[in-house]
Coordinates of C-alpha atoms in Angstrom, one line a residue:
X1 CA -76.6 7.1 9.0
X2 CA -73.7 5.6 7.4
X3 CA -73.9 3.9 4.1
X4 CA -71.8 0.7 3.5
X5 CA -69.0 1.3 1.0
X6 CA -70.1 -1.7 -0.9
X7 CA -73.1 -0.1 -1.8
X8 CA -71.5 3.0 -3.5
X9 CA -71.2 2.9 -7.1
X10 CA -67.2 3.4 -7.1
X11 CA -66.8 0.1 -5.2
X12 CA -68.7 -2.1 -7.4
X13 CA -67.7 -5.6 -7.7
X14 CA -65.4 -5.1 -10.8
X15 CA -63.7 -2.2 -9.2
X16 CA -63.2 -4.1 -6.0
X17 CA -61.6 -7.0 -8.1
X18 CA -59.3 -4.6 -9.9
X19 CA -58.2 -3.1 -6.6
X20 CA -57.4 -6.4 -5.1
X21 CA -55.4 -7.4 -8.3
X22 CA -53.6 -3.8 -8.2
X23 CA -52.8 -4.3 -4.4
X24 CA -51.4 -8.0 -5.2
X25 CA -49.4 -6.7 -8.2
X26 CA -47.9 -3.8 -6.2
X27 CA -47.0 -6.3 -3.4
X28 CA -45.1 -8.6 -5.8
X29 CA -43.5 -5.5 -7.4
X30 CA -42.1 -4.3 -4.1
X31 CA -41.0 -7.7 -2.9
X32 CA -39.1 -8.1 -6.4
X33 CA -37.5 -4.7 -5.9
X34 CA -36.5 -5.6 -2.4
X35 CA -35.0 -8.7 -3.6
X36 CA -33.1 -7.0 -6.5
X37 CA -31.6 -4.2 -4.2
X38 CA -30.3 -6.9 -2.0
X39 CA -28.4 -8.9 -4.7
X40 CA -27.4 -6.3 -7.1
X41 CA -24.1 -4.6 -6.5
X42 CA -23.7 -0.8 -7.2
X43 CA -22.3 -1.9 -10.7
X44 CA -25.5 -4.1 -11.6
X45 CA -26.2 -7.7 -12.0
X46 CA -23.5 -8.6 -14.8
X47 CA -20.8 -6.0 -13.6
X48 CA -19.2 -7.8 -10.6
X49 CA -16.1 -7.9 -12.9
X50 CA -16.0 -4.2 -13.4
X51 CA -16.4 -3.9 -9.6
X52 CA -13.3 -6.0 -8.9
X53 CA -11.1 -4.4 -11.5
X54 CA -12.0 -1.0 -10.1
X55 CA -11.2 -2.2 -6.7
X56 CA -7.8 -3.7 -7.9
X57 CA -7.0 -0.3 -9.6
X58 CA -7.8 1.7 -6.3
X59 CA -5.3 -0.4 -4.5
X60 CA -2.4 0.4 -6.9
X61 CA -0.1 3.3 -6.6
X62 CA -1.4 6.7 -7.8
X63 CA 0.6 6.7 -11.0
X64 CA -0.5 3.2 -11.8
X65 CA -4.1 4.4 -11.4
X66 CA -3.5 7.3 -14.0
X67 CA -2.2 4.7 -16.5
X68 CA -5.6 3.0 -16.2
X69 CA -7.7 6.2 -16.7
X70 CA -10.0 4.5 -19.1
X71 CA -11.2 2.1 -16.5
X72 CA -14.2 4.2 -15.6
X73 CA -17.8 3.3 -15.8
X74 CA -19.6 0.0 -15.1
X75 CA -18.6 -1.9 -18.5
X76 CA -15.0 -3.0 -18.8
X77 CA -15.8 -4.3 -22.4
X78 CA -16.3 -0.7 -23.6
X79 CA -12.8 1.1 -24.2
X80 CA -11.0 -0.4 -21.0
X81 CA -7.5 -0.6 -21.9
X82 CA -6.0 -4.3 -21.7
X83 CA -9.5 -5.8 -21.6
X84 CA -11.1 -8.1 -24.1
X85 CA -14.3 -9.8 -23.4
X86 CA -16.6 -12.6 -24.9
X87 CA -19.9 -12.3 -26.5
X88 CA -21.9 -12.4 -23.3
X89 CA -19.8 -9.3 -22.0
X90 CA -17.6 -11.4 -19.7
X91 CA -13.9 -10.7 -19.3
X92 CA -11.7 -13.1 -21.0
X93 CA -8.3 -11.3 -21.4
X94 CA -6.5 -9.1 -19.2
X95 CA -3.3 -7.7 -20.8
X96 CA -1.1 -5.0 -19.1
X97 CA 2.2 -6.0 -20.2
X98 CA 5.3 -3.5 -19.6
X99 CA 2.5 -1.0 -18.1
X100 CA 4.5 0.3 -15.3
X101 CA 2.3 -1.0 -12.7
X102 CA 3.3 -0.8 -9.0
X103 CA 1.3 -2.4 -6.3
X104 CA 0.2 -5.9 -5.2
X105 CA -2.3 -8.5 -6.4
X106 CA -4.1 -8.8 -2.9
X107 CA -7.1 -6.7 -3.8
X108 CA -7.8 -8.4 -7.2
X109 CA -10.9 -10.8 -6.5
X110 CA -10.2 -13.7 -8.8
X111 CA -13.4 -15.3 -8.3
X112 CA -15.1 -12.5 -10.0
X113 CA -13.5 -13.7 -13.3
X114 CA -15.0 -17.1 -14.2
X115 CA -14.4 -16.9 -18.0
X116 CA -10.7 -15.4 -17.8
X117 CA -8.8 -17.2 -20.2
X118 CA -5.4 -15.1 -20.6
X119 CA -3.8 -13.1 -17.8
X120 CA -0.8 -11.1 -18.7
X121 CA 0.9 -8.8 -16.1
X122 CA 4.4 -9.4 -16.9
X123 CA 7.3 -6.8 -16.9
X124 CA 5.7 -4.6 -14.2
X125 CA 6.7 -4.0 -10.6
X126 CA 4.2 -5.8 -8.8
X127 CA 5.3 -7.0 -5.4
X128 CA 4.3 -9.1 -2.6
X129 CA 3.1 -12.7 -2.8
X130 CA 1.1 -14.6 -5.4
X131 CA -2.3 -14.9 -3.6
X132 CA -3.7 -18.3 -3.1
X133 CA -6.9 -17.2 -4.6
X134 CA -5.3 -17.5 -7.9
X135 CA -6.4 -21.1 -7.7
X136 CA -10.0 -19.7 -8.5
X137 CA -9.2 -19.1 -12.0
X138 CA -10.2 -22.5 -13.2
X139 CA -10.6 -21.6 -16.9
X140 CA -7.2 -19.7 -17.1
X141 CA -4.7 -21.2 -19.9
X142 CA -2.2 -18.6 -20.1
X143 CA -0.7 -17.0 -17.0
X144 CA 2.3 -14.5 -17.3
X145 CA 3.7 -13.0 -14.0
X146 CA 7.2 -13.0 -15.0
X147 CA 9.8 -10.0 -14.6
X148 CA 8.0 -8.6 -11.6
X149 CA 9.0 -8.4 -7.9
X150 CA 6.9 -11.1 -6.6
X151 CA 8.2 -13.0 -3.6
X152 CA 7.2 -16.0 -1.4
X153 CA 6.3 -19.4 -2.4
X154 CA 4.3 -20.6 -5.4
X155 CA 1.0 -21.2 -3.8
X156 CA -0.3 -24.9 -4.1
X157 CA -3.7 -23.6 -5.1
X158 CA -2.3 -23.1 -8.7
X159 CA -2.4 -26.9 -8.8
X160 CA -6.2 -26.4 -9.2
X161 CA -5.6 -24.4 -12.5
X162 CA -5.8 -27.6 -14.7
X163 CA -6.3 -25.7 -17.8
X164 CA -3.0 -23.8 -17.8
X165 CA -1.0 -24.4 -21.0
X166 CA 1.5 -21.7 -20.1
X167 CA 2.9 -20.8 -16.7
X168 CA 5.7 -18.1 -16.8
X169 CA 6.8 -17.0 -13.2
X170 CA 10.6 -16.3 -14.2
X171 CA 12.7 -13.4 -13.0
X172 CA 10.9 -12.7 -9.7
X173 CA 12.1 -13.4 -6.1
X174 CA 10.0 -16.4 -5.4
X175 CA 11.2 -18.9 -2.7
X176 CA 10.3 -22.3 -1.2
X177 CA 10.2 -25.6 -3.2
X178 CA 8.4 -26.8 -6.3
X179 CA 5.6 -28.8 -4.7
X180 CA 4.2 -32.1 -6.1
X181 CA 0.9 -30.0 -7.0
X182 CA 2.6 -29.1 -10.3
X183 CA 1.8 -32.6 -11.3
X184 CA -1.8 -31.5 -11.6
X185 CA -1.1 -29.2 -14.6
X186 CA -1.2 -31.8 -17.2
X187 CA -2.1 -29.4 -19.9
X188 CA 1.0 -27.4 -19.7
X189 CA 3.0 -26.7 -22.6
X190 CA 5.5 -24.2 -21.3
X191 CA 6.9 -24.0 -17.6
X192 CA 9.2 -21.3 -17.1
X193 CA 10.5 -20.9 -13.4
X194 CA 14.0 -19.6 -13.9
X195 CA 15.6 -16.6 -12.4
X196 CA 14.1 -17.1 -8.8
X197 CA 15.1 -18.5 -5.6
X198 CA 13.4 -21.7 -5.6
X199 CA 15.0 -24.6 -3.4
X200 CA 14.5 -28.1 -2.5
X201 CA 14.2 -30.9 -5.1
X202 CA 12.5 -31.3 -8.5
X203 CA 9.5 -33.4 -7.7
X204 CA 9.0 -36.8 -9.2
X205 CA 5.7 -35.5 -10.3
X206 CA 7.2 -33.3 -12.9
X207 CA 6.9 -36.5 -15.0
X208 CA 3.1 -36.3 -15.2
X209 CA 3.3 -33.1 -17.3
X210 CA 3.6 -35.1 -20.6
X211 CA 2.4 -32.3 -22.7
X212 CA 5.5 -30.3 -21.8
X213 CA 7.3 -28.9 -24.6
X214 CA 9.6 -26.5 -22.7
X215 CA 10.9 -26.6 -19.0
X216 CA 13.2 -24.0 -17.7
X217 CA 14.1 -24.2 -13.9
X218 CA 17.7 -22.9 -14.2
X219 CA 19.2 -20.0 -12.1
X220 CA 17.7 -21.1 -8.8
X221 CA 19.0 -23.1 -6.0
X222 CA 17.6 -26.5 -6.4
X223 CA 19.2 -29.5 -5.0
X224 CA 19.1 -33.3 -5.1
X225 CA 18.9 -35.4 -8.2
X226 CA 17.2 -34.9 -11.6
X227 CA 14.2 -37.2 -11.2
X228 CA 14.0 -40.3 -13.3
X229 CA 10.6 -39.4 -14.3
X230 CA 12.1 -36.5 -16.5
X231 CA 12.2 -39.4 -19.1
X232 CA 8.5 -39.3 -19.4
X233 CA 8.5 -35.9 -20.9
X234 CA 8.8 -37.2 -24.6
X235 CA 7.5 -33.9 -26.1
X236 CA 10.3 -31.7 -24.7
X237 CA 12.2 -29.7 -26.8
X238 CA 13.8 -27.4 -24.1
X239 CA 15.3 -28.6 -21.0
X240 CA 17.1 -26.1 -18.8
X241 CA 18.3 -27.0 -15.4
X242 CA 21.6 -25.1 -15.3
X243 CA 23.0 -22.5 -12.5
X244 CA 21.6 -24.9 -9.6
X245 CA 23.0 -27.3 -7.1
X246 CA 21.6 -30.5 -8.5
X247 CA 23.8 -33.6 -7.7
X248 CA 24.1 -37.3 -8.6
X249 CA 24.1 -38.6 -12.2
X250 CA 22.3 -37.7 -15.3
X251 CA 19.5 -40.2 -15.3
X252 CA 19.6 -42.8 -18.0
X253 CA 15.8 -42.2 -18.7
X254 CA 17.1 -38.9 -20.6
X255 CA 17.4 -41.1 -23.6
X256 CA 13.8 -41.2 -24.1
X257 CA 13.6 -37.3 -24.9
X258 CA 14.0 -38.1 -28.6
X259 CA 12.3 -34.5 -29.5
X260 CA 14.9 -32.6 -27.4
X261 CA 16.8 -30.0 -29.2
X262 CA 18.4 -27.9 -26.4
X263 CA 19.7 -29.5 -23.1
X264 CA 21.3 -27.2 -20.4
X265 CA 22.7 -29.0 -17.4
X266 CA 25.8 -26.8 -16.8
X267 CA 27.0 -25.4 -13.6
X268 CA 25.7 -28.0 -11.2
X269 CA 27.3 -30.7 -9.1
X270 CA 26.4 -33.5 -11.3
X271 CA 28.8 -36.4 -11.3
X272 CA 29.5 -39.8 -13.0
X273 CA 29.6 -40.8 -16.6
X274 CA 27.7 -39.0 -19.2
X275 CA 25.1 -41.7 -20.3
X276 CA 26.0 -43.4 -23.6
X277 CA 22.4 -43.3 -24.5
X278 CA 22.4 -39.5 -24.8
X279 CA 23.6 -40.1 -28.4
X280 CA 20.0 -41.3 -29.1
X281 CA 18.9 -37.7 -28.8
X282 CA 19.2 -37.3 -32.7
X283 CA 17.4 -33.9 -32.5
X284 CA 19.7 -32.3 -30.1
X285 CA 21.5 -29.2 -31.4
X286 CA 22.9 -27.8 -28.1
X287 CA 24.3 -29.7 -25.1
X288 CA 25.7 -27.7 -22.4
X289 CA 27.2 -29.9 -19.5
X290 CA 30.1 -27.8 -18.2
X291 CA 30.8 -26.9 -14.7
X292 CA 29.9 -30.5 -13.3
X293 CA 32.1 -33.5 -12.4
X294 CA 30.9 -35.5 -15.5
X295 CA 33.2 -37.5 -17.6
X296 CA 32.7 -39.4 -21.0
X297 CA 34.8 -41.3 -23.4
X298 CA 36.0 -39.6 -26.7
X299 CA 34.1 -42.2 -28.7
X300 CA 30.8 -41.3 -27.3
X301 CA 31.3 -37.7 -28.5
X302 CA 32.2 -38.9 -32.0
X303 CA 28.8 -40.9 -32.1
X304 CA 26.9 -37.7 -32.4
X305 CA 25.6 -37.2 -36.0
X306 CA 28.0 -34.5 -37.9
X307 CA 26.5 -31.2 -38.2
X308 CA 23.4 -32.0 -36.1
X309 CA 25.0 -31.0 -32.8
X310 CA 25.9 -27.4 -33.3
X311 CA 27.1 -26.5 -29.7
X312 CA 28.9 -28.9 -27.1
X313 CA 30.4 -27.4 -24.0

C-alpha cells in the first residue's frame, strides 16, 4: 500500500513551502544567468572598450602589436600605454604620437568609446581612408591624425563631431573637396588641413566657424575665390592659404579680421588691387602676398604702422 508523500514527516507544509521557494529562486537565478551570458562579452559588461582596442591592436602589423605589448587583460585603465580613463573606468584619452604604428583605422570600433575626449595618433604610418565611423565620437574635442599616410576624402560624418576644438589632418594624402559639413564644427579653434591634395573651392560655410583662431589650408590644390564669409572669422590670428590655385580678388571683408597677426596668401592666382582696408589689420606682423597678380599703391604700404609689420613679401 502506497503512502502519500504529503503524509511523510519530511514533506510537512513548511518543507513544501521552502521547496517551492527554492525552486522559484533557482529558476530566477538560471534565467538571470542566461540573460547575463547573452549580453556580456568575453571581457565583461564594462570592458567593450578593451575589446575594441585589442581588436584594433590585432589588425596592426606585427611590429606595431609588439609596441603595444602592455595592452593585455580586460582593463585598459591599468598600465595600458597611451590610455587614460575617467573615474568610472571609461577611456577618455588615447595618445600614441610617434609610436611607429603601421596599419589602418578600419578595425577600431569607434562606437565603443562614448567618453573619448582626446585622440592623438599623429606621426605614425597609418594608411587607408578615414573611416566614416569617426562621426560616432560625439564627445571628441581633440583629433590629431596629422603626419600619417591617410588617403581619400575627409568623411562628411566628421561634421557630427560638434565638440571638436582641434582638427589636425595635415601632411597626409587626403583628396576630394572641403565639404560644407565643416560649417557644423562651430567649436573649432584650430583647423589644420595643409599639406594634402584637397581640391575644389573653400566653402562659404567656413564663415560659420566663428571660434576659429588658426586656419591653415595651404599646400593643397584648392581653386576658386577666397569666400567673402572669411571676414566673419574675427578671432583668427593665423590665416594660411598659400601654395594653392585660388583666383580672383582678395575679398574686402578681410578688413574685419582685426585679430589677424599672420596672413599667408602667396603663390596663388589672386588678381586685382590689394584692398586698402588691409591696413586696418593693426595686429598684422606678417603679410605674404608674393606669387600672385596683385598690385597696390606705394602709399598703401606706407599706411602700415611702423614696427608692427615685421615681414612683407
